[in-house]
mmCIF file of C-alpha atoms and ligand atoms in Angstrom:
data_model
loop_
_atom_site.group_PDB
_atom_site.id
_atom_site.type_symbol
_atom_site.label_atom_id
_atom_site.label_comp_id
_atom_site.label_asym_id
_atom_site.label_seq_id
_atom_site.Cartn_x
_atom_site.Cartn_y
_atom_site.Cartn_z
ATOM 1 C CA MET H 245 -4.014 -23.048 17.159
ATOM 2 C CA ASN H 246 -7.343 -25.079 19.847
ATOM 3 C CA LYS H 247 -9.998 -22.667 18.742
ATOM 4 C CA ASN H 248 -12.134 -20.347 16.602
ATOM 5 C CA VAL H 249 -11.013 -16.513 16.698
ATOM 6 C CA ILE H 250 -13.617 -14.147 14.827
ATOM 7 C CA PHE H 251 -12.465 -10.231 14.581
ATOM 8 C CA LEU H 252 -14.287 -6.917 14.152
ATOM 9 C CA GLY H 253 -12.358 -5.218 11.673
ATOM 10 C CA ILE H 254 -12.647 -1.192 10.823
ATOM 11 C CA GLU H 255 -10.727 0.827 8.505
ATOM 12 C CA SER H 256 -10.797 5.035 8.491
ATOM 13 C CA SER H 257 -7.491 5.985 7.520
ATOM 14 C CA CYS H 258 -8.274 8.302 4.318
ATOM 15 C CA ASP H 259 -11.547 8.205 2.226
ATOM 16 C CA GLU H 260 -13.361 4.424 2.360
ATOM 17 C CA THR H 261 -15.400 3.681 6.074
ATOM 18 C CA ALA H 262 -14.811 0.374 6.090
ATOM 19 C CA ALA H 263 -16.082 -2.493 8.482
ATOM 20 C CA SER H 264 -15.930 -6.818 8.540
ATOM 21 C CA ILE H 265 -15.892 -9.842 10.221
ATOM 22 C CA VAL H 266 -13.394 -12.510 10.182
ATOM 23 C CA LYS H 267 -12.763 -15.934 11.088
ATOM 24 C CA GLN H 268 -10.142 -17.425 11.525
ATOM 25 C CA ASP H 269 -11.110 -21.351 12.912
ATOM 26 C CA LYS H 270 -9.561 -24.031 14.469
ATOM 27 C CA HIS H 271 -8.258 -25.723 11.431
ATOM 28 C CA GLY H 272 -6.785 -23.075 10.690
ATOM 29 C CA LYS H 273 -9.745 -21.852 7.599
ATOM 30 C CA VAL H 274 -10.051 -18.065 6.723
ATOM 31 C CA LYS H 275 -12.947 -16.976 5.959
ATOM 32 C CA ILE H 276 -14.800 -13.374 5.502
ATOM 33 C CA LEU H 277 -17.785 -13.545 7.524
ATOM 34 C CA SER H 278 -18.925 -9.678 5.878
ATOM 35 C CA ASN H 279 -16.633 -7.231 4.349
ATOM 36 C CA ILE H 280 -18.730 -3.824 4.019
ATOM 37 C CA VAL H 281 -16.889 -0.711 2.499
ATOM 38 C CA SER H 282 -18.313 3.121 2.101
ATOM 39 C CA SER H 283 -16.508 4.666 -0.407
ATOM 40 C CA GLN H 284 -16.070 8.604 -0.032
ATOM 41 C CA ILE H 285 -14.612 9.779 -2.836
ATOM 42 C CA LYS H 286 -18.388 11.848 -4.110
ATOM 43 C CA GLU H 287 -17.797 14.064 -1.464
ATOM 44 C CA HIS H 288 -14.520 14.221 -2.763
ATOM 45 C CA GLN H 289 -14.228 14.800 -5.833
ATOM 46 C CA PRO H 290 -15.779 18.745 -6.516
ATOM 47 C CA PHE H 291 -11.975 19.085 -4.188
ATOM 48 C CA GLY H 292 -9.508 16.961 -6.379
ATOM 49 C CA GLY H 293 -8.126 15.250 -3.720
ATOM 50 C CA VAL H 294 -9.573 13.826 0.024
ATOM 51 C CA VAL H 295 -10.092 16.847 2.046
ATOM 52 C CA PRO H 296 -9.532 15.745 5.741
ATOM 53 C CA GLU H 297 -12.061 17.821 7.192
ATOM 54 C CA LEU H 298 -14.868 16.524 5.229
ATOM 55 C CA ALA H 299 -13.220 12.778 5.455
ATOM 56 C CA ALA H 300 -12.949 13.023 8.780
ATOM 57 C CA ARG H 301 -16.537 14.574 8.828
ATOM 58 C CA SER H 302 -18.388 12.127 6.579
ATOM 59 C CA HIS H 303 -16.390 9.130 8.886
ATOM 60 C CA VAL H 304 -18.445 10.128 11.963
ATOM 61 C CA GLU H 305 -21.913 10.047 10.149
ATOM 62 C CA LYS H 306 -21.491 6.471 8.756
ATOM 63 C CA ILE H 307 -19.567 4.168 11.314
ATOM 64 C CA ASP H 308 -21.901 3.183 13.453
ATOM 65 C CA ILE H 309 -23.838 2.068 10.060
ATOM 66 C CA ILE H 310 -20.784 0.224 8.607
ATOM 67 C CA ILE H 311 -19.637 -1.677 12.301
ATOM 68 C CA LYS H 312 -23.062 -2.531 12.739
ATOM 69 C CA LYS H 313 -24.567 -4.341 8.508
ATOM 70 C CA ALA H 314 -20.582 -6.132 8.949
ATOM 71 C CA ILE H 315 -22.155 -7.233 11.993
ATOM 72 C CA GLN H 316 -25.502 -8.260 10.807
ATOM 73 C CA LYS H 317 -24.931 -9.568 7.788
ATOM 74 C CA SER H 318 -21.455 -12.302 9.094
ATOM 75 C CA LYS H 319 -24.652 -13.785 10.986
ATOM 76 C CA ILE H 320 -22.366 -13.373 14.268
ATOM 77 C CA PRO H 321 -23.341 -11.851 18.174
ATOM 78 C CA ILE H 322 -20.906 -9.129 18.584
ATOM 79 C CA GLN H 323 -20.421 -10.945 21.919
ATOM 80 C CA LYS H 324 -18.864 -14.086 20.411
ATOM 81 C CA ILE H 325 -15.991 -11.980 18.873
ATOM 82 C CA THR H 326 -11.969 -12.318 19.699
ATOM 83 C CA GLY H 327 -11.212 -9.185 19.946
ATOM 84 C CA VAL H 328 -11.147 -5.698 17.713
ATOM 85 C CA ALA H 329 -8.461 -4.837 15.642
ATOM 86 C CA THR H 330 -8.870 -0.544 15.018
ATOM 87 C CA THR H 331 -6.825 0.912 12.341
ATOM 88 C CA ALA H 332 -4.041 3.440 13.671
ATOM 89 C CA GLY H 333 -1.931 4.381 10.953
ATOM 90 C CA PRO H 334 -0.375 5.695 9.118
ATOM 91 C CA GLY H 335 -3.455 7.607 7.920
ATOM 92 C CA LEU H 336 -4.811 11.221 8.037
ATOM 93 C CA LEU H 337 -5.486 11.808 12.024
ATOM 94 C CA VAL H 338 -8.238 12.733 12.482
ATOM 95 C CA CYS H 339 -9.977 10.298 9.948
ATOM 96 C CA LEU H 340 -7.480 7.978 12.381
ATOM 97 C CA MET H 341 -9.699 8.461 15.710
ATOM 98 C CA VAL H 342 -12.688 8.137 14.918
ATOM 99 C CA GLY H 343 -11.698 3.900 14.222
ATOM 100 C CA MET H 344 -10.057 4.004 16.444
ATOM 101 C CA SER H 345 -12.652 6.047 18.946
ATOM 102 C CA ALA H 346 -14.775 3.275 17.963
ATOM 103 C CA GLY H 347 -13.046 0.288 17.527
ATOM 104 C CA LYS H 348 -12.043 1.317 21.501
ATOM 105 C CA THR H 349 -14.748 1.703 22.896
ATOM 106 C CA ILE H 350 -16.520 -1.500 21.520
ATOM 107 C CA ALA H 351 -13.407 -3.492 22.890
ATOM 108 C CA THR H 352 -13.590 -0.981 26.127
ATOM 109 C CA PHE H 353 -17.539 -2.796 26.387
ATOM 110 C CA LEU H 354 -17.789 -6.489 25.242
ATOM 111 C CA LYS H 355 -14.608 -6.459 27.482
ATOM 112 C CA LYS H 356 -12.316 -8.034 24.139
ATOM 113 C CA PRO H 357 -8.877 -7.563 23.752
ATOM 114 C CA PHE H 358 -7.740 -4.095 21.169
ATOM 115 C CA LEU H 359 -5.455 -4.658 18.180
ATOM 116 C CA ALA H 360 -4.064 -1.285 16.813
ATOM 117 C CA ILE H 361 -2.986 -2.140 13.690
ATOM 118 C CA ASN H 362 -0.860 -0.628 10.832
ATOM 119 C CA HIS H 363 -2.701 0.393 7.865
ATOM 120 C CA LEU H 364 0.122 -1.254 5.352
ATOM 121 C CA GLU H 365 0.578 -4.770 7.849
ATOM 122 C CA GLY H 366 -3.167 -4.782 6.178
ATOM 123 C CA HIS H 367 -1.889 -4.544 3.018
ATOM 124 C CA ALA H 368 1.346 -6.884 3.439
ATOM 125 C CA LEU H 369 -0.905 -9.691 4.909
ATOM 126 C CA SER H 370 -4.263 -9.887 3.273
ATOM 127 C CA PRO H 371 -2.640 -12.247 0.764
ATOM 128 C CA ARG H 372 -2.462 -14.758 3.168
ATOM 129 C CA LEU H 373 -6.196 -13.958 3.621
ATOM 130 C CA ILE H 374 -6.135 -16.003 0.206
ATOM 131 C CA LYS H 375 -4.141 -19.066 0.632
ATOM 132 C CA LYS H 376 -1.710 -19.782 3.569
ATOM 133 C CA ILE H 377 1.436 -19.177 2.405
ATOM 134 C CA LYS H 378 5.322 -19.654 4.241
ATOM 135 C CA PHE H 379 6.708 -16.660 5.011
ATOM 136 C CA PRO H 380 9.367 -15.158 3.464
ATOM 137 C CA TYR H 381 7.809 -13.763 0.524
ATOM 138 C CA LEU H 382 8.052 -10.454 -1.581
ATOM 139 C CA LEU H 383 5.072 -7.378 -1.390
ATOM 140 C CA LEU H 384 5.070 -5.352 -4.111
ATOM 141 C CA LEU H 385 2.755 -2.380 -2.439
ATOM 142 C CA ILE H 386 1.160 0.288 -3.884
ATOM 143 C CA SER H 387 -0.681 3.022 -3.466
ATOM 144 C CA GLY H 388 -2.332 6.251 -3.755
ATOM 145 C CA GLY H 389 -0.296 7.589 -0.265
ATOM 146 C CA HIS H 390 3.208 4.463 -0.462
ATOM 147 C CA THR H 391 4.735 2.821 -3.196
ATOM 148 C CA GLN H 392 7.665 -0.200 -1.546
ATOM 149 C CA PHE H 393 9.040 -3.391 -2.720
ATOM 150 C CA LEU H 394 9.080 -4.990 0.918
ATOM 151 C CA GLU H 395 9.628 -8.131 2.231
ATOM 152 C CA VAL H 396 6.881 -9.839 4.384
ATOM 153 C CA GLN H 397 9.328 -11.384 6.645
ATOM 154 C CA GLY H 398 6.928 -12.765 9.212
ATOM 155 C CA VAL H 399 4.509 -10.932 11.509
ATOM 156 C CA ASN H 400 5.434 -7.918 12.776
ATOM 157 C CA LYS H 401 8.739 -8.057 10.417
ATOM 158 C CA TYR H 402 9.363 -6.651 7.287
ATOM 159 C CA LYS H 403 12.347 -5.455 5.769
ATOM 160 C CA ARG H 404 11.504 -2.910 2.728
ATOM 161 C CA LEU H 405 13.997 -3.370 -0.048
ATOM 162 C CA GLY H 406 12.579 -0.355 -2.086
ATOM 163 C CA THR H 407 10.385 2.779 -2.220
ATOM 164 C CA THR H 408 9.416 6.085 -4.510
ATOM 165 C CA ILE H 409 11.977 9.068 -3.946
ATOM 166 C CA ASP H 410 8.804 10.982 -5.271
ATOM 167 C CA ASP H 411 5.074 10.798 -5.815
ATOM 168 C CA ALA H 412 3.139 7.134 -5.378
ATOM 169 C CA LEU H 413 1.683 5.518 -8.092
ATOM 170 C CA GLY H 414 -1.684 6.166 -7.446
ATOM 171 C CA GLU H 415 -0.815 9.883 -6.889
ATOM 172 C CA ALA H 416 1.087 9.889 -10.466
ATOM 173 C CA PHE H 417 -2.135 8.495 -12.086
ATOM 174 C CA ASP H 418 -4.589 10.415 -10.086
ATOM 175 C CA LYS H 419 -2.385 13.273 -11.187
ATOM 176 C CA THR H 420 -1.611 12.674 -15.259
ATOM 177 C CA ALA H 421 -6.051 11.419 -15.613
ATOM 178 C CA LYS H 422 -5.956 15.120 -13.732
ATOM 179 C CA ILE H 423 -4.262 16.736 -16.078
ATOM 180 C CA LEU H 424 -6.320 14.900 -19.058
ATOM 181 C CA GLY H 425 -9.052 16.080 -17.532
ATOM 182 C CA ILE H 426 -10.660 13.010 -15.596
ATOM 183 C CA GLU H 427 -12.480 13.645 -12.128
ATOM 184 C CA PHE H 428 -10.296 12.339 -8.761
ATOM 185 C CA PRO H 429 -9.180 9.545 -8.239
ATOM 186 C CA GLY H 430 -8.647 9.143 -12.003
ATOM 187 C CA GLY H 431 -6.700 5.978 -12.275
ATOM 188 C CA PRO H 432 -9.348 3.299 -13.055
ATOM 189 C CA LYS H 433 -10.193 6.120 -16.138
ATOM 190 C CA ILE H 434 -6.833 5.656 -16.946
ATOM 191 C CA GLU H 435 -6.428 2.375 -17.422
ATOM 192 C CA LYS H 436 -10.151 2.702 -19.649
ATOM 193 C CA TYR H 437 -8.705 5.911 -21.620
ATOM 194 C CA ALA H 438 -5.920 3.820 -21.708
ATOM 195 C CA ALA H 439 -7.758 0.777 -23.678
ATOM 196 C CA ARG H 440 -8.639 2.458 -26.448
ATOM 197 C CA GLY H 441 -5.461 4.243 -27.146
ATOM 198 C CA ASN H 442 -1.824 3.711 -28.739
ATOM 199 C CA GLU H 443 1.321 2.809 -26.164
ATOM 200 C CA ASN H 444 3.442 4.073 -28.773
ATOM 201 C CA GLY H 445 1.118 7.264 -28.803
ATOM 202 C CA PHE H 446 3.583 9.975 -27.215
ATOM 203 C CA VAL H 447 7.943 8.779 -25.042
ATOM 204 C CA LEU H 448 7.308 9.336 -21.842
ATOM 205 C CA PRO H 449 10.647 9.649 -19.124
ATOM 206 C CA LYS H 450 11.036 6.298 -17.061
ATOM 207 C CA PRO H 451 13.058 7.774 -14.464
ATOM 208 C CA ILE H 452 15.394 6.684 -12.499
ATOM 209 C CA LEU H 453 15.965 3.503 -14.139
ATOM 210 C CA HIS H 454 18.787 2.007 -14.350
ATOM 211 C CA LYS H 455 19.537 3.229 -11.119
ATOM 212 C CA SER H 456 19.067 3.731 -7.688
ATOM 213 C CA GLY H 457 18.070 -0.380 -6.776
ATOM 214 C CA CYS H 458 14.564 -0.789 -6.549
ATOM 215 C CA ASN H 459 14.328 2.326 -5.552
ATOM 216 C CA LEU H 460 10.902 4.282 -8.032
ATOM 217 C CA SER H 461 10.684 7.444 -9.058
ATOM 218 C CA PHE H 462 7.648 9.606 -10.736
ATOM 219 C CA ALA H 463 8.161 12.834 -10.123
ATOM 220 C CA GLY H 464 9.396 13.652 -13.430
ATOM 221 C CA LEU H 465 7.351 11.657 -15.269
ATOM 222 C CA LYS H 466 4.125 13.618 -14.342
ATOM 223 C CA THR H 467 5.816 16.635 -15.436
ATOM 224 C CA ALA H 468 6.900 15.087 -19.204
ATOM 225 C CA VAL H 469 3.055 14.310 -19.029
ATOM 226 C CA LEU H 470 2.077 17.622 -18.419
ATOM 227 C CA HIS H 471 4.694 18.288 -21.470
ATOM 228 C CA ALA H 472 2.962 16.438 -23.712
ATOM 229 C CA SER H 473 -0.397 17.068 -22.444
ATOM 230 C CA LYS H 474 0.158 20.620 -25.133
ATOM 231 C CA LYS H 475 0.229 18.644 -27.231
ATOM 232 C CA ILE H 476 -3.067 16.821 -27.170
ATOM 233 C CA LYS H 477 -5.801 18.295 -29.788
ATOM 234 C CA ASN H 478 -8.673 15.627 -29.302
ATOM 235 C CA LYS H 479 -10.362 12.471 -27.573
ATOM 236 C CA GLN H 480 -7.613 10.675 -29.520
ATOM 237 C CA ASP H 481 -4.668 12.067 -28.764
ATOM 238 C CA LYS H 482 -6.288 11.398 -24.677
ATOM 239 C CA TYR H 483 -6.238 8.530 -25.367
ATOM 240 C CA ASN H 484 -2.471 7.746 -26.674
ATOM 241 C CA LEU H 485 -1.310 9.341 -23.325
ATOM 242 C CA ALA H 486 -3.383 7.451 -21.307
ATOM 243 C CA ALA H 487 -1.269 4.377 -23.399
ATOM 244 C CA SER H 488 1.982 6.051 -23.102
ATOM 245 C CA PHE H 489 1.651 6.847 -19.596
ATOM 246 C CA GLN H 490 0.336 3.385 -18.293
ATOM 247 C CA HIS H 491 2.511 1.287 -20.197
ATOM 248 C CA THR H 492 6.057 3.739 -19.230
ATOM 249 C CA ILE H 493 4.910 2.568 -15.522
ATOM 250 C CA ASN H 494 4.592 -1.088 -16.588
ATOM 251 C CA GLU H 495 8.053 -0.680 -18.100
ATOM 252 C CA ILE H 496 9.232 0.461 -14.669
ATOM 253 C CA LEU H 497 7.336 -1.734 -12.617
ATOM 254 C CA LYS H 498 9.063 -4.827 -14.592
ATOM 255 C CA VAL H 499 12.825 -3.665 -13.894
ATOM 256 C CA LYS H 500 11.997 -2.236 -10.670
ATOM 257 C CA SER H 501 10.218 -5.761 -10.253
ATOM 258 C CA LYS H 502 12.857 -7.726 -11.746
ATOM 259 C CA LYS H 503 15.685 -5.809 -9.614
ATOM 260 C CA ALA H 504 13.176 -6.248 -6.286
ATOM 261 C CA MET H 505 13.457 -9.923 -6.424
ATOM 262 C CA GLN H 506 17.085 -10.450 -6.573
ATOM 263 C CA LEU H 507 17.837 -8.809 -3.662
ATOM 264 C CA PHE H 508 14.674 -11.026 -2.499
ATOM 265 C CA LEU H 509 16.849 -14.121 -3.737
ATOM 266 C CA GLU H 510 19.871 -13.149 -2.365
ATOM 267 C CA ASN H 511 18.939 -12.027 1.047
ATOM 268 C CA ASN H 512 16.948 -15.831 1.214
ATOM 269 C CA LYS H 513 18.491 -18.308 -0.093
ATOM 270 C CA GLN H 514 17.682 -21.357 1.733
ATOM 271 C CA ASN H 515 14.056 -20.524 0.059
ATOM 272 C CA LYS H 516 11.998 -23.321 -1.172
ATOM 273 C CA GLU H 517 8.986 -21.505 -2.795
ATOM 274 C CA ASN H 518 8.801 -17.807 -4.174
ATOM 275 C CA TYR H 519 6.170 -15.833 -4.526
ATOM 276 C CA PHE H 520 5.842 -12.772 -5.448
ATOM 277 C CA VAL H 521 2.496 -11.085 -3.970
ATOM 278 C CA ILE H 522 0.978 -7.249 -4.103
ATOM 279 C CA ALA H 523 -1.465 -4.943 -2.729
ATOM 280 C CA GLY H 524 -2.985 -1.593 -2.779
ATOM 281 C CA GLY H 525 -6.052 0.600 -5.917
ATOM 282 C CA VAL H 526 -3.004 0.809 -8.068
ATOM 283 C CA ALA H 527 -2.622 -3.218 -7.915
ATOM 284 C CA SER H 528 -6.640 -3.743 -9.354
ATOM 285 C CA ASN H 529 -5.060 -2.890 -12.897
ATOM 286 C CA LYS H 530 -5.090 -4.855 -15.128
ATOM 287 C CA THR H 531 -2.576 -4.780 -17.307
ATOM 288 C CA ILE H 532 -0.754 -4.129 -14.541
ATOM 289 C CA ARG H 533 -0.991 -7.620 -12.845
ATOM 290 C CA LYS H 534 -0.424 -9.336 -16.061
ATOM 291 C CA ASN H 535 2.294 -7.682 -16.227
ATOM 292 C CA LEU H 536 3.583 -8.313 -13.838
ATOM 293 C CA GLN H 537 2.234 -12.071 -13.583
ATOM 294 C CA GLU H 538 4.805 -12.336 -16.401
ATOM 295 C CA VAL H 539 7.407 -11.065 -15.030
ATOM 296 C CA CYS H 540 7.004 -13.339 -12.042
ATOM 297 C CA LYS H 541 7.198 -16.808 -14.482
ATOM 298 C CA SER H 542 10.141 -14.995 -15.488
ATOM 299 C CA MET H 543 11.936 -14.495 -12.838
ATOM 300 C CA GLY H 544 10.543 -18.947 -11.706
ATOM 301 C CA PHE H 545 8.657 -16.843 -8.578
ATOM 302 C CA LYS H 546 4.949 -17.586 -7.942
ATOM 303 C CA TYR H 547 1.993 -14.999 -7.230
ATOM 304 C CA ILE H 548 -0.283 -14.052 -5.320
ATOM 305 C CA PHE H 549 -2.595 -11.570 -6.767
ATOM 306 C CA PRO H 550 -5.719 -10.591 -4.372
ATOM 307 C CA PRO H 551 -9.154 -9.614 -6.141
ATOM 308 C CA SER H 552 -9.315 -5.696 -6.028
ATOM 309 C CA GLU H 553 -12.092 -5.525 -3.506
ATOM 310 C CA LEU H 554 -9.034 -6.805 -1.483
ATOM 311 C CA CYS H 555 -6.384 -4.807 -2.202
ATOM 312 C CA THR H 556 -8.155 -1.363 -2.725
ATOM 313 C CA ASP H 557 -9.117 -0.600 0.876
ATOM 314 C CA ASN H 558 -11.354 -2.499 3.332
ATOM 315 C CA ALA H 559 -11.468 -3.778 6.674
ATOM 316 C CA ALA H 560 -11.257 -7.446 5.657
ATOM 317 C CA MET H 561 -7.383 -7.115 5.484
ATOM 318 C CA ILE H 562 -7.937 -4.795 8.834
ATOM 319 C CA ALA H 563 -9.276 -7.797 10.808
ATOM 320 C CA TRP H 564 -7.312 -10.206 9.450
ATOM 321 C CA ALA H 565 -3.890 -8.079 10.548
ATOM 322 C CA GLY H 566 -6.009 -8.861 13.785
ATOM 323 C CA ILE H 567 -6.346 -11.966 13.899
ATOM 324 C CA GLU H 568 -2.095 -12.977 12.390
ATOM 325 C CA ARG H 569 -1.481 -10.176 15.441
ATOM 326 C CA TYR H 570 -3.662 -11.671 18.172
ATOM 327 C CA GLN H 571 -2.525 -15.554 17.392
ATOM 328 C CA LYS H 572 1.264 -14.037 18.062
ATOM 329 C CA LYS H 573 0.245 -12.330 21.264
ATOM 330 C CA LEU H 574 0.822 -9.105 19.492
ATOM 331 C CA ILE H 575 -1.781 -7.664 21.752
ATOM 332 C CA ASP H 576 -2.184 -3.265 22.417
ATOM 333 C CA ASP H 577 -4.607 -1.857 25.127
ATOM 334 C CA VAL H 578 -7.168 1.344 24.335
ATOM 335 C CA THR H 579 -4.206 3.439 25.360
ATOM 336 C CA PHE H 580 -3.191 3.164 22.471
ATOM 337 C CA THR H 581 -3.111 6.535 20.745
ATOM 338 C CA ALA H 582 -2.954 7.303 16.553
ATOM 339 C CA ARG H 583 0.633 7.181 14.406
ATOM 340 C CA PRO H 584 -0.324 9.480 11.408
ATOM 341 C CA ARG H 585 3.108 8.238 10.375
ATOM 342 C CA TRP H 586 4.051 5.103 10.682
ATOM 343 C CA PRO H 587 6.717 3.140 8.699
ATOM 344 C CA LEU H 588 6.436 -0.855 8.516
ATOM 345 C CA ASP H 589 10.515 -1.105 8.096
ATOM 346 C CA GLU H 590 11.256 1.150 11.201
ATOM 347 C CA LYS H 591 15.110 0.743 9.952
ATOM 348 C CA ALA H 592 14.706 1.827 6.918
ATOM 349 C CA PRO H 593 15.980 5.259 6.116
ATOM 350 C CA PHE H 594 13.306 8.308 4.619
ATOM 351 C CA LEU H 595 13.943 8.626 0.816
ATOM 352 C CA LYS H 596 12.529 11.380 -0.749
ATOM 353 C CA GLY H 597 13.479 13.566 -4.166
ATOM 354 C CA ALA H 598 17.146 15.240 -3.712
ATOM 355 C CA GLY H 599 19.870 13.842 -1.728
ATOM 356 C CA VAL H 600 19.192 10.553 -2.256
ATOM 357 C CA ASP H 601 21.958 8.063 -2.808
ATOM 358 C CA HIS H 602 21.334 6.770 -6.688
ATOM 359 C CA SER H 603 25.265 5.141 -7.052
ATOM 360 C CA GLN H 604 22.764 1.813 -6.374
ATOM 361 C CA LYS H 605 22.454 0.165 -9.787
HETATM 362 O O1 LIG D 719 -5.037 1.720 -2.298
HETATM 363 P P1 LIG D 719 -6.344 2.910 -2.142
HETATM 364 O O2 LIG D 719 -7.284 2.268 -2.528
HETATM 365 O O3 LIG D 719 -5.616 3.767 -0.912
HETATM 366 C C1 LIG D 719 -4.655 4.386 -0.695
HETATM 367 O O4 LIG D 719 -4.415 4.906 -0.899
HETATM 368 O O5 LIG D 719 -5.169 3.772 -0.236
HETATM 369 O O6 LIG D 719 -6.242 3.120 -3.530
HETATM 370 C C2 LIG D 719 -6.472 4.563 -3.606
HETATM 371 C C3 LIG D 719 -5.801 4.210 -5.292
HETATM 372 C C4 LIG D 719 -6.249 5.744 -6.218
HETATM 373 O O7 LIG D 719 -4.823 6.614 -6.594
HETATM 374 C C5 LIG D 719 -6.669 5.272 -7.145
HETATM 375 O O8 LIG D 719 -6.133 6.460 -8.221
HETATM 376 C C6 LIG D 719 -5.954 4.037 -7.458
HETATM 377 O O9 LIG D 719 -5.756 3.674 -6.326
HETATM 378 N N1 LIG D 719 -6.187 3.397 -8.131
HETATM 379 C C7 LIG D 719 -6.612 2.509 -9.737
HETATM 380 C C8 LIG D 719 -6.949 1.438 -10.181
HETATM 381 N N2 LIG D 719 -8.051 0.815 -9.119
HETATM 382 C C9 LIG D 719 -7.418 1.717 -8.103
HETATM 383 N N3 LIG D 719 -4.907 3.199 -10.678
HETATM 384 C C10 LIG D 719 -4.347 2.390 -11.082
HETATM 385 N N4 LIG D 719 -4.960 1.596 -12.076
HETATM 386 C C11 LIG D 719 -6.965 0.706 -11.985
HETATM 387 N N5 LIG D 719 -7.599 0.851 -12.030
HETATM 388 ZN ZN1 LIG D 720 -4.210 1.166 1.714
#
């Protein structure tokens, strides 16, 4: 590192339009100079979920102004940036294309490098925005679309240790919220309801808890919540069901995170310090953070849990992934096309529902 590196990051893979400027100085120090996020929650609420065409139209309307705001706030003249990093997948194709064309246009106009970023790599590297932890470390990614334990071995080097075989954790929170009559996206509201309820009010299942290594499953839990909801008579029952659901999730995450940590330790015997990090929207849940901090302490892992604004979708993590890849000379060009499906560990088998081998303990 012998010069300052400054990246513009652009994110539009789902329902957040975001842009950010991140700088790494010649000594390696990292600073987020701006991090602008515009959420479309209000636009999708009447439909109970993200509508791709609506999302794409909203990205088109906002992307220029969001990028402009990010540049203005950073106080960096646009000509001074080193390169442009844009989320290229996974995500909704019509949405990805909006950010990609904005990023490609700016990079071409300024004659700067263009980097196509895997959104999941953005989440995976986000803890290094806060602290220069060394590779490898263990990541639990829990968002609306993904739930995975990943060994982060280096930039562009990932090994999936476990994944959900059905719903993503954020999806389970949102579906439980819908059953309780909470509007989309219900995850944050479930946390509020749960704080007022009795976590032992309802007994809910913990699918594949002692099967299939650190793979996870939430579909059966969601069905059980639906059945339990038939017994709800008043508001307090709703709070109790939310609390029981969140408690069950915490119990599942406790067992599965321990399994993932054991696997990680077996794979990395030479490691002197072991770090556990979390990312994704669900990682902003305070009870999950507390629960997982306790697991880390009991397993001898250090932890970095980024603040909520870096856990949920944002462009600072995309700009940062751009800087990390640029430093490794992993540069793309404007012929790169968006990839709606783009696993971080390309070698990991597709695991969904029936046919999954649960023999592993
Ligand atoms: O990472 P994210 O912002 O977007 C992607 O899915 O990529 O995650 C959004 C998800 C939603 O399912 C939302 O309900 C959930 O994260 N979420 C939460 C909380 N805040 C956001 N789930 C539980 N507790 C929260 N406090
Ligand atoms: Zn995300």
